[in-house]
GROMACS .gro file of C-alpha atoms in nm:
model
  141
    1MET     CA    1  15.437  14.233  14.026
    2PRO     CA    2  15.702  14.052  14.039
    3GLU     CA    3  15.744  13.681  14.041
    4ARG     CA    4  15.953  13.325  13.998
    5ILE     CA    5  15.906  13.147  13.703
    6PHE     CA    6  15.973  12.818  13.605
    7HIS     CA    7  15.990  12.742  13.287
    8THR     CA    8  15.737  12.499  13.202
    9ILE     CA    9  15.762  12.380  12.828
   10GLU     CA   10  15.964  12.091  12.669
   11PRO     CA   11  16.208  12.250  12.343
   12VAL     CA   12  16.124  12.105  12.047
   13PHE     CA   13  16.396  11.914  11.796
   14ASP     CA   14  16.484  11.596  11.624
   15SER     CA   15  16.813  11.466  11.563
   16ARG     CA   16  16.699  11.693  11.214
   17SER     CA   17  16.746  11.980  11.325
   18ARG     CA   18  16.997  12.230  11.222
   19ILE     CA   19  16.894  12.593  11.392
   20LEU     CA   20  16.784  12.667  11.725
   21ILE     CA   21  16.544  12.975  11.817
   22LEU     CA   22  16.566  13.130  12.169
   23GLY     CA   23  16.302  13.337  12.318
   24THR     CA   24  16.389  13.442  12.730
   25MET     CA   25  16.123  13.239  12.886
   26PRO     CA   26  15.750  13.215  12.742
   27SER     CA   27  15.505  13.467  12.792
   28PRO     CA   28  15.242  13.392  13.046
   29LYS     CA   29  14.991  13.317  12.766
   30SER     CA   30  15.314  13.053  12.617
   31ARG     CA   31  15.296  12.894  12.955
   32GLU     CA   32  14.908  12.962  12.931
   33GLU     CA   33  14.904  12.780  12.672
   34GLY     CA   34  15.198  12.470  12.710
   35PHE     CA   35  15.361  12.616  12.363
   36PHE     CA   36  15.620  12.880  12.219
   37TYR     CA   37  15.472  13.240  12.079
   38ALA     CA   38  15.110  13.118  12.163
   39HIS     CA   39  15.002  13.511  12.224
   40PRO     CA   40  14.768  13.584  11.979
   41GLN     CA   41  14.950  13.984  11.895
   42ASN     CA   42  15.314  13.789  11.848
   43ARG     CA   43  15.393  13.778  11.550
   44PHE     CA   44  15.626  13.478  11.522
   45TRP     CA   45  15.437  13.205  11.355
   46PRO     CA   46  15.284  13.458  11.100
   47VAL     CA   47  15.663  13.607  10.974
   48LEU     CA   48  15.789  13.218  11.004
   49ALA     CA   49  15.493  13.128  10.770
   50GLU     CA   50  15.565  13.383  10.502
   51LEU     CA   51  15.940  13.325  10.529
   52PHE     CA   52  15.871  12.940  10.424
   53GLY     CA   53  15.556  13.091  10.203
   54GLU     CA   54  15.287  12.771  10.383
   55PRO     CA   55  14.990  12.865  10.534
   56LEU     CA   56  14.971  12.988  10.886
   57PRO     CA   57  14.992  12.667  11.189
   58VAL     CA   58  14.789  12.682  11.423
   59GLY     CA   59  14.761  12.489  11.776
   60ARG     CA   60  15.080  12.345  11.983
   61ASN     CA   61  15.053  12.007  11.745
   62ALA     CA   62  15.090  12.217  11.428
   63ARG     CA   63  15.334  12.382  11.531
   64ARG     CA   64  15.512  12.186  11.585
   65ALA     CA   65  15.598  12.002  11.316
   66PHE     CA   66  15.600  12.296  11.155
   67ALA     CA   67  15.929  12.374  11.311
   68LEU     CA   68  16.041  12.021  11.278
   69CYS     CA   69  15.948  12.069  10.978
   70HIS     CA   70  16.183  12.306  10.848
   71ARG     CA   71  16.387  12.205  11.052
   72ILE     CA   72  16.458  12.407  11.330
   73ALA     CA   73  16.467  12.400  11.759
   74LEU     CA   74  16.291  12.586  11.975
   75TRP     CA   75  16.329  12.653  12.287
   76ASP     CA   76  16.432  12.964  12.540
   77VAL     CA   77  16.752  13.124  12.729
   78LEU     CA   78  16.617  13.066  13.081
   79SER     CA   79  16.499  12.781  13.311
   80SER     CA   80  16.379  13.013  13.562
   81CYS     CA   81  16.362  13.485  13.687
   82THR     CA   82  16.236  13.703  13.837
   83ILE     CA   83  16.008  13.863  13.610
   84GLU     CA   84  15.677  14.090  13.623
   85GLY     CA   85  15.483  13.921  13.343
   86ALA     CA   86  15.576  13.974  13.030
   87ASP     CA   87  15.869  14.203  13.010
   88ASP     CA   88  16.187  14.086  12.950
   89GLY     CA   89  16.326  14.492  13.103
   90SER     CA   90  16.223  14.305  13.450
   91ILE     CA   91  16.449  13.984  13.444
   92ARG     CA   92  16.658  13.986  13.740
   93ASP     CA   93  16.791  13.556  13.903
   94ALA     CA   94  16.791  13.396  13.551
   95ALA     CA   95  16.960  13.014  13.548
   96PRO     CA   96  16.991  12.934  13.234
   97ASN     CA   97  16.861  12.620  13.080
   98ASP     CA   98  17.107  12.350  12.981
   99LEU     CA   99  17.128  12.333  12.656
  100SER     CA  100  17.297  12.036  12.613
  101PRO     CA  101  17.089  11.744  12.504
  102ILE     CA  102  16.982  11.991  12.243
  103PHE     CA  103  17.330  12.000  12.114
  104ALA     CA  104  17.427  11.646  12.130
  105ALA     CA  105  17.039  11.495  11.911
  106ALA     CA  106  17.185  11.744  11.647
  107ASP     CA  107  17.371  11.894  11.445
  108ILE     CA  108  17.305  12.316  11.543
  109ARG     CA  109  17.452  12.513  11.250
  110ALA     CA  110  17.297  12.839  11.363
  111VAL     CA  111  17.148  13.042  11.719
  112PHE     CA  112  16.929  13.276  11.667
  113THR     CA  113  16.724  13.497  11.971
  114THR     CA  114  16.458  13.640  11.922
  115GLY     CA  115  16.457  13.982  12.145
  116GLY     CA  116  16.771  14.208  12.307
  117ALA     CA  117  16.714  14.048  12.567
  118ALA     CA  118  16.698  13.639  12.491
  119SER     CA  119  17.061  13.729  12.299
  120ARG     CA  120  17.281  13.917  12.533
  121LEU     CA  121  17.146  13.591  12.788
  122TYR     CA  122  17.248  13.402  12.550
  123ARG     CA  123  17.600  13.530  12.507
  124LYS     CA  124  17.620  13.585  12.920
  125HIS     CA  125  17.481  13.221  12.997
  126LEU     CA  126  17.534  13.027  12.733
  127ALA     CA  127  17.754  13.126  12.431
  128ALA     CA  128  18.076  12.967  12.616
  129LYS     CA  129  17.909  12.680  12.706
  130THR     CA  130  17.703  12.529  12.344
  131GLY     CA  131  18.066  12.698  12.096
  132MET     CA  132  17.819  12.925  11.908
  133ASP     CA  133  17.778  13.324  11.886
  134CYS     CA  134  17.370  13.376  11.805
  135VAL     CA  135  17.232  13.613  11.535
  136PRO     CA  136  16.989  13.830  11.655
  137LEU     CA  137  16.704  13.870  11.578
  138PRO     CA  138  16.428  14.135  11.661
  139SER     CA  139  16.122  14.064  11.893
  140THR     CA  140  15.829  13.985  11.705
  141SER     CA  141  15.668  14.054  12.080
   0.00000   0.00000   0.00000
């Protein structure tokens, strides 16, 4: 059953962040855990660990530190939407996040989106505001 979801996870960034990775909206498991890509079957953190040749970060604090150490900012395209579970294909009534605090604090040089829905929604709602196109990545879920 579709329900209206409001984003409750704060963005991860600091002044050293250089890339921004945006998902669409946190999954039910990520909302429950209070951090991005928390579902155990999601490959986001294993892929990043492999990419940087480091051990898999486990838990909210380790994952936050990992992202910041590698100058990665994390957030999502949407601040709210109507969605069924974690099915991005069911998204309706999308409202975008305000990315200006991230861009004001950090010299973001590239925006990556995880999955087709995040890419489409970023381009529709946010690309003109940020002045940057996104680099679409495959979904890790």
